[in-house]
Short mmCIF file of C-alpha atoms in Angstrom, two decimals:
data_model
loop_
_atom_site.label_atom_id
_atom_site.label_comp_id
_atom_site.label_asym_id
_atom_site.label_seq_id
_atom_site.Cartn_x
_atom_site.Cartn_y
_atom_site.Cartn_z
CA MET A 1 68.11 -19.75 45.95
CA ARG A 2 68.65 -19.29 42.13
CA VAL A 3 65.66 -16.90 42.52
CA LEU A 4 63.42 -15.20 39.17
CA ALA A 5 62.33 -11.63 40.16
CA ALA A 6 58.72 -10.71 38.53
CA MET A 7 58.75 -7.99 37.06
CA SER A 8 56.23 -5.58 36.73
CA GLY A 9 57.99 -1.97 35.43
CA GLY A 10 56.44 -0.38 39.52
CA VAL A 11 57.96 -0.09 43.22
CA ASP A 12 57.39 -3.64 44.74
CA SER A 13 58.48 -6.12 42.49
CA ALA A 14 61.40 -3.59 41.67
CA VAL A 15 62.73 -3.40 45.58
CA ALA A 16 61.47 -6.64 46.04
CA ALA A 17 63.87 -8.55 43.42
CA ALA A 18 65.99 -5.69 45.59
CA ARG A 19 65.85 -7.24 48.96
CA ALA A 20 65.85 -10.93 46.51
CA VAL A 21 70.35 -9.71 46.35
CA ASP A 22 71.18 -8.50 49.16
CA ALA A 23 70.09 -11.83 49.90
CA GLY A 24 72.55 -13.34 48.91
CA HIS A 25 70.45 -15.35 45.89
CA ASP A 26 71.16 -15.66 42.32
CA VAL A 27 68.57 -13.26 40.69
CA VAL A 28 67.19 -12.49 37.27
CA GLY A 29 64.73 -10.70 36.69
CA VAL A 30 62.15 -11.53 33.81
CA HIS A 31 59.13 -8.39 32.82
CA LEU A 32 55.66 -10.67 31.53
CA ALA A 33 53.60 -8.63 27.93
CA LEU A 34 50.75 -9.72 27.86
CA SER A 35 49.02 -7.97 25.75
CA ARG A 36 49.96 -8.19 21.44
CA ALA A 37 49.47 -4.07 21.43
CA GLY A 38 50.02 -2.99 24.94
CA GLY A 39 50.06 0.40 25.56
CA THR A 40 53.51 2.67 25.20
CA LEU A 41 52.98 5.49 27.76
CA ARG A 42 50.94 4.83 31.20
CA THR A 43 47.77 6.45 32.11
CA GLY A 44 48.77 8.76 35.12
CA SER A 45 47.64 5.37 37.45
CA ARG A 46 45.92 2.90 35.56
CA GLY A 47 46.70 -0.09 33.74
CA CYS A 48 49.88 -1.87 33.69
CA CYS A 49 52.34 -4.17 31.31
CA THR A 50 52.59 -1.35 28.50
CA ILE A 51 55.64 -0.99 26.72
CA GLU A 52 57.43 2.03 29.31
CA ASP A 53 56.97 -0.45 32.22
CA ALA A 54 58.75 -2.91 30.66
CA LEU A 55 61.44 -0.85 30.18
CA ASP A 56 61.53 0.94 34.13
CA ALA A 57 61.93 -3.19 35.12
CA ARG A 58 65.36 -3.47 32.84
CA ARG A 59 66.67 0.10 34.26
CA ALA A 60 65.16 -1.67 37.53
CA ALA A 61 67.60 -5.03 36.76
CA ASP A 62 70.70 -2.95 34.76
CA LEU A 63 70.98 -0.98 38.40
CA LEU A 64 70.95 -4.43 40.06
CA GLY A 65 73.22 -5.21 38.95
CA ILE A 66 70.66 -8.83 37.09
CA PRO A 67 69.92 -10.43 34.02
CA PHE A 68 66.13 -9.49 32.53
CA TYR A 69 64.52 -11.12 29.66
CA VAL A 70 60.83 -10.31 28.92
CA TRP A 71 58.20 -13.53 27.90
CA ASP A 72 55.29 -13.48 26.16
CA PHE A 73 52.47 -14.63 28.11
CA SER A 74 50.49 -12.79 25.81
CA GLU A 75 48.25 -16.15 24.55
CA ARG A 76 47.60 -18.10 28.18
CA PHE A 77 46.99 -14.33 29.02
CA ARG A 78 43.82 -13.97 27.24
CA ASP A 79 42.96 -16.70 26.89
CA ASP A 80 43.03 -17.90 30.74
CA VAL A 81 42.72 -14.08 32.69
CA ILE A 82 40.84 -11.87 29.24
CA ASP A 83 38.21 -15.07 27.47
CA ASP A 84 37.99 -15.94 31.36
CA PHE A 85 37.03 -12.55 32.29
CA ILE A 86 33.59 -11.45 29.50
CA SER A 87 32.59 -15.18 30.07
CA GLU A 88 31.79 -14.92 33.78
CA TYR A 89 30.27 -11.57 32.41
CA ARG A 90 28.35 -14.10 29.72
CA ALA A 91 27.18 -15.83 32.98
CA GLY A 92 26.08 -13.12 34.81
CA ARG A 93 29.12 -13.00 37.35
CA THR A 94 31.14 -10.57 38.67
CA PRO A 95 35.39 -11.72 38.26
CA ASN A 96 37.88 -11.04 39.80
CA PRO A 97 40.90 -10.66 36.79
CA CYS A 98 43.52 -10.61 39.95
CA MET A 99 43.06 -13.97 40.90
CA ARG A 100 42.73 -16.30 37.73
CA CYS A 101 46.45 -14.08 36.66
CA ASN A 102 47.99 -14.88 39.83
CA GLU A 103 46.55 -18.74 39.01
CA LYS A 104 46.83 -19.63 36.03
CA ILE A 105 49.62 -17.02 35.54
CA LYS A 106 51.78 -15.84 37.66
CA PHE A 107 51.93 -18.98 39.72
CA ALA A 108 50.40 -21.28 37.34
CA ALA A 109 52.98 -20.40 33.65
CA LEU A 110 54.92 -18.39 35.41
CA LEU A 111 56.30 -21.06 37.55
CA GLU A 112 56.50 -23.68 35.85
CA ARG A 113 58.54 -22.30 33.30
CA ALA A 114 60.43 -21.19 36.06
CA LEU A 115 60.70 -24.54 37.45
CA GLN A 116 61.41 -25.92 34.59
CA LEU A 117 64.38 -23.85 33.92
CA GLY A 118 65.62 -24.98 37.31
CA PHE A 119 64.33 -22.26 39.43
CA ASP A 120 64.23 -22.49 42.78
CA ALA A 121 62.11 -19.54 43.58
CA VAL A 122 59.51 -16.86 41.99
CA CYS A 123 59.59 -13.56 43.81
CA THR A 124 56.94 -11.15 43.64
CA GLY A 125 56.70 -7.35 45.04
CA HIS A 126 53.57 -8.85 46.63
CA TYR A 127 52.63 -7.98 50.42
CA ALA A 128 52.24 -11.02 52.09
CA THR A 129 54.10 -13.20 54.46
CA LEU A 130 55.53 -16.85 53.77
CA VAL A 131 55.32 -18.81 57.86
CA ASP A 132 57.07 -22.67 57.76
CA GLY A 133 54.59 -25.17 59.81
CA PRO A 134 54.08 -27.78 61.13
CA GLU A 135 53.10 -28.91 57.35
CA GLY A 136 54.31 -27.17 55.04
CA ARG A 137 54.55 -23.20 54.37
CA GLU A 138 51.76 -21.45 54.89
CA LEU A 139 50.26 -17.85 53.52
CA HIS A 140 49.63 -15.20 55.54
CA ARG A 141 48.20 -11.91 56.30
CA ALA A 142 51.23 -9.35 55.17
CA SER A 143 52.11 -6.78 58.12
CA ASP A 144 51.01 -4.03 56.37
CA GLU A 145 46.49 -4.26 56.81
CA ALA A 146 46.03 -1.58 54.47
CA LYS A 147 48.75 -3.12 51.64
CA ASP A 148 47.37 -7.07 52.22
CA GLN A 149 47.52 -8.29 49.33
CA SER A 150 46.56 -12.17 50.95
CA TYR A 151 43.29 -11.79 48.85
CA VAL A 152 44.71 -11.85 45.61
CA LEU A 153 46.94 -14.45 46.34
CA GLY A 154 44.45 -17.25 48.35
CA VAL A 155 44.63 -19.31 44.67
CA LEU A 156 48.25 -20.59 45.94
CA THR A 157 48.38 -23.75 46.44
CA ALA A 158 50.94 -24.83 48.60
CA ASP A 159 52.81 -26.87 46.00
CA GLN A 160 53.10 -23.16 44.66
CA LEU A 161 53.64 -21.97 48.24
CA ALA A 162 57.07 -23.79 48.71
CA HIS A 163 58.01 -21.84 45.88
CA THR A 164 56.95 -18.59 46.16
CA TYR A 165 59.44 -16.31 47.81
CA PHE A 166 57.34 -12.24 49.39
CA PRO A 167 59.72 -10.05 50.42
CA LEU A 168 57.86 -7.30 51.32
CA GLY A 169 55.40 -9.11 53.92
CA THR A 170 56.82 -8.65 56.99
CA THR A 171 57.38 -4.73 55.36
CA PRO A 172 56.01 -2.35 57.95
CA SER A 173 53.90 0.02 55.40
CA LYS A 174 54.63 0.91 52.25
CA ALA A 175 56.04 4.35 52.52
CA VAL A 176 59.49 2.25 54.04
CA VAL A 177 58.97 0.39 50.90
CA ARG A 178 59.73 3.74 48.39
CA ALA A 179 62.18 5.41 49.96
CA GLU A 180 64.32 2.39 50.27
CA ALA A 181 63.76 2.30 46.66
CA ALA A 182 64.81 6.25 46.60
CA GLU A 183 67.55 5.73 48.53
CA ARG A 184 69.05 2.96 46.28
CA GLY A 185 68.70 5.15 43.24
CA LEU A 186 65.27 3.54 41.11
CA THR A 187 63.93 5.31 38.96
CA VAL A 188 60.24 3.76 39.54
CA ALA A 189 60.29 5.38 43.25
CA GLN A 190 57.55 7.53 43.51
CA LYS A 191 55.73 5.78 40.27
CA PRO A 192 51.45 5.33 40.72
CA ASP A 193 50.54 2.59 42.14
CA SER A 194 48.55 0.91 38.67
CA HIS A 195 44.99 0.79 39.91
CA ASP A 196 41.71 -0.66 37.63
CA ILE A 197 42.29 -3.53 34.84
CA CYS A 198 45.29 -4.11 33.61
CA PHE A 199 43.80 -4.88 29.73
CA ILE A 200 41.76 -2.23 29.84
CA PRO A 201 43.78 1.39 30.73
CA ASP A 202 41.08 3.30 30.35
CA GLY A 203 38.85 1.88 33.06
CA ASP A 204 35.94 2.15 30.91
CA THR A 205 34.88 -1.66 31.92
CA ARG A 206 31.32 -1.21 30.60
CA GLY A 207 31.79 0.80 27.19
CA TRP A 208 34.86 -2.40 26.82
CA LEU A 209 32.14 -5.49 27.48
CA ALA A 210 29.58 -3.76 25.37
CA GLU A 211 31.84 -4.12 22.38
CA LYS A 212 33.80 -7.68 23.84
CA VAL A 213 30.53 -9.15 24.71
CA GLY A 214 26.98 -7.33 22.87
CA ALA A 215 25.14 -4.43 24.44
CA GLU A 216 21.53 -6.02 23.90
CA GLN A 217 18.14 -3.75 25.62
CA GLY A 218 16.18 -6.10 28.66
CA ASP A 219 14.66 -4.74 31.51
CA VAL A 220 14.74 -3.39 35.07
CA VAL A 221 12.75 -5.58 37.36
CA ASP A 222 11.72 -5.52 41.12
CA ARG A 223 11.31 -8.78 43.52
CA GLU A 224 8.43 -9.00 42.24
CA GLY A 225 8.83 -9.16 39.63
CA SER A 226 7.42 -6.13 37.95
CA VAL A 227 9.15 -3.85 35.21
CA VAL A 228 10.48 -0.94 36.87
CA GLY A 229 13.28 0.06 34.32
CA ARG A 230 15.26 0.06 31.12
CA HIS A 231 18.74 -1.17 29.92
CA GLU A 232 20.87 -1.29 27.68
CA GLY A 233 23.30 -4.10 28.45
CA ALA A 234 22.97 -6.47 32.11
CA HIS A 235 26.88 -6.80 31.87
CA ALA A 236 27.28 -3.92 32.00
CA PHE A 237 25.72 -3.50 35.73
CA THR A 238 26.97 -5.55 39.03
CA VAL A 239 25.31 -6.49 42.31
CA GLY A 240 25.02 -3.78 45.05
CA GLN A 241 25.26 -1.11 41.96
CA ARG A 242 23.23 1.94 43.04
CA ARG A 243 24.10 4.72 40.10
CA GLY A 244 23.09 4.25 36.76
CA LEU A 245 19.71 3.14 37.37
CA GLN A 246 17.58 5.15 35.16
CA LEU A 247 14.36 4.15 36.51
CA GLY A 248 11.28 4.68 35.73
CA VAL A 249 8.82 3.41 38.79
CA PRO A 250 9.57 5.23 41.95
CA ALA A 251 10.34 2.70 45.29
CA ALA A 252 7.31 3.20 46.57
CA ASP A 253 8.86 4.19 49.80
CA GLY A 254 10.83 6.68 48.10
CA LYS A 255 14.44 5.09 48.81
CA PRO A 256 16.91 4.39 46.52
CA ARG A 257 17.16 0.92 44.83
CA PHE A 258 20.35 -1.43 44.33
CA VAL A 259 20.88 -3.75 41.69
CA LEU A 260 20.00 -7.35 43.34
CA GLU A 261 20.70 -9.89 40.46
CA VAL A 262 21.69 -10.15 36.89
CA ARG A 263 20.06 -12.75 34.84
CA PRO A 264 21.54 -13.33 32.29
CA VAL A 265 19.37 -15.49 30.43
CA SER A 266 16.55 -12.84 29.44
CA ASN A 267 19.10 -10.54 30.02
CA THR A 268 16.79 -8.72 33.27
CA VAL A 269 18.50 -6.64 35.73
CA VAL A 270 16.71 -7.58 39.31
CA VAL A 271 16.98 -3.73 41.21
CA GLY A 272 15.31 -3.88 45.42
CA PRO A 273 16.17 -2.38 48.67
CA LYS A 274 18.95 -2.38 50.10
CA GLU A 275 19.19 -4.66 53.23
CA ALA A 276 18.32 -7.03 50.38
CA LEU A 277 21.30 -7.10 49.83
CA ALA A 278 22.34 -9.00 52.69
CA THR A 279 23.20 -12.44 52.41
CA ALA A 280 23.23 -15.15 55.30
CA GLU A 281 24.41 -18.20 52.77
CA ILE A 282 26.67 -19.03 50.19
CA SER A 283 28.15 -21.62 48.05
CA GLY A 284 31.11 -22.25 45.82
CA GLU A 285 32.79 -24.10 43.49
CA ARG A 286 36.65 -23.69 41.66
CA HIS A 287 38.49 -24.33 44.73
CA SER A 288 41.54 -24.65 46.06
CA TRP A 289 43.42 -24.86 49.31
CA ALA A 290 46.64 -23.48 50.96
CA GLY A 291 48.03 -25.87 51.69
CA ARG A 292 46.18 -29.56 53.93
CA ALA A 293 43.14 -29.69 52.61
CA PRO A 294 40.72 -29.59 55.19
CA ALA A 295 38.66 -33.28 56.08
CA ASP A 296 34.89 -32.57 55.96
CA GLY A 297 32.85 -30.93 58.58
CA VAL A 298 32.13 -27.77 60.30
CA PHE A 299 35.27 -25.68 61.06
CA ALA A 300 34.75 -22.34 61.78
CA CYS A 301 37.19 -19.23 60.06
CA ASP A 302 36.99 -16.21 58.66
CA VAL A 303 35.95 -15.20 55.45
CA GLN A 304 37.22 -12.52 52.95
CA ILE A 305 34.65 -12.21 49.83
CA ARG A 306 36.77 -8.02 48.46
CA ALA A 307 39.62 -7.31 48.25
CA HIS A 308 39.28 -4.05 50.78
CA ALA A 309 36.22 -5.51 52.65
CA ASP A 310 37.29 -6.49 56.91
CA PRO A 311 37.18 -10.28 56.94
CA VAL A 312 33.64 -12.14 58.95
CA PRO A 313 33.53 -14.42 60.64
CA ALA A 314 32.06 -17.75 59.62
CA ARG A 315 31.23 -21.70 59.82
CA ALA A 316 32.68 -23.55 56.22
CA SER A 317 30.68 -26.94 56.09
CA VAL A 318 32.56 -28.82 53.30
CA ARG A 319 31.12 -32.16 52.05
CA ASP A 320 32.03 -34.12 49.16
CA GLY A 321 34.31 -31.47 47.35
CA SER A 322 31.28 -28.29 48.03
CA ILE A 323 31.49 -25.91 50.46
CA THR A 324 28.91 -23.97 51.49
CA VAL A 325 29.32 -20.55 54.58
CA VAL A 326 27.75 -19.14 56.97
CA PRO A 327 28.02 -16.07 58.51
CA GLU A 328 27.59 -14.38 61.82
CA THR A 329 26.04 -11.38 60.39
CA PRO A 330 25.47 -11.16 57.02
CA PHE A 331 27.23 -10.53 54.23
CA ASP A 332 26.52 -7.47 52.37
CA GLY A 333 26.81 -7.73 48.51
CA VAL A 334 27.50 -10.80 47.11
CA ALA A 335 27.61 -10.99 43.36
CA PRO A 336 28.41 -14.33 41.73
CA GLY A 337 31.92 -15.29 40.63
CA GLN A 338 33.22 -13.28 43.50
CA THR A 339 36.53 -15.29 44.81
CA ALA A 340 35.84 -16.69 49.03
CA VAL A 341 38.43 -16.39 50.99
CA LEU A 342 38.68 -18.49 54.25
CA TYR A 343 41.11 -17.63 57.04
CA ASP A 344 42.69 -18.45 60.17
CA GLY A 345 43.82 -15.68 62.34
CA THR A 346 46.42 -15.00 59.61
CA ARG A 347 46.31 -17.56 57.82
CA VAL A 348 45.15 -18.99 54.12
CA ILE A 349 42.78 -21.50 54.50
CA GLY A 350 42.23 -21.35 51.12
CA GLN A 351 39.23 -19.56 49.19
CA PHE A 352 36.23 -20.94 46.13
CA THR A 353 34.95 -19.49 43.59
CA ILE A 354 31.08 -18.35 44.97
CA ALA A 355 28.49 -19.59 43.02
CA ARG A 356 25.06 -19.51 44.83
CA THR A 357 23.76 -16.78 46.86
CA VAL A 358 20.98 -16.58 49.57
CA SER A 359 19.56 -13.78 50.73
CA ALA A 360 19.02 -12.71 54.15
CA VAL A 361 16.37 -11.05 54.08
CA PRO A 362 12.44 -12.42 52.54
CA GLN A 363 11.14 -12.14 49.39
CA SER A 364 8.12 -11.00 50.64
CA ALA A 365 10.10 -8.23 53.04
#
């Protein structure tokens, strides 16, 4: 195949590109410049897509003997990822920018350009497995459960999967990838993994949002609507949060309280007991299927609501394009804006953005 290898400057994408070369494919490396004002240097393991990362990617490509380019996707990234992140927080939801980046940038904008240029597939260093099933290509979990990234790839469609290549999917562990990188002489062999949100490299999400969204004081209320504190900006709170609430009125039972809901219209944060975070039902929008769409009706599946959460057995109902999921045991601390990925065993069925949640604990409880 003619393969376009997306090279972030990290060890995973470098080894993935190397394996594509070893497999005999015609490989070209590309680094995506996602920021017009990218930092020159990383700080530890924070951020990515810096000038340093671009140079690391180029050095890896040179060692592999493949052509290398840097493509400026900063405007598309700003529109589809950063602006979406801001608008979701303004609406009181909790977005996942990595999902949007995979959906809109790496496997939409990048893949679209790759196909236009005559490439057969885009190769990345994601840990996930592709299986050619009876109804087309399927997306499955990686062999290494600790590194599995099928959740953040759940936004991929059947057409995108048909032109995707994940050489690391069957690798037993990240240690094996680092050892292979060192053996190949790749300078990124021991480079720290990227964490946090790439466009907020200092990790201060609250401060960054305050600057973008604006901080306005408001009330913190309990489930009955009684004011129990004040906040400096509702955008700084997420469902399930316990620390930093600064409540002036203690709970009657003396137990800690957690954020249950963020109401942007009234600039109000709702808090309550931990048990009130239990969620008996979720429903959603912006759905997609990693293969043939399931027929309208009810089917059994496993549902994962965070990148590192355990999957929960559930019943999903699809009717007229709407999706509702009822777990066998309640989810814990679900927030609108999160992504729910549906699985059949190790296979990804599809995903949706959570728009509505139903508490498992009545308000009077």
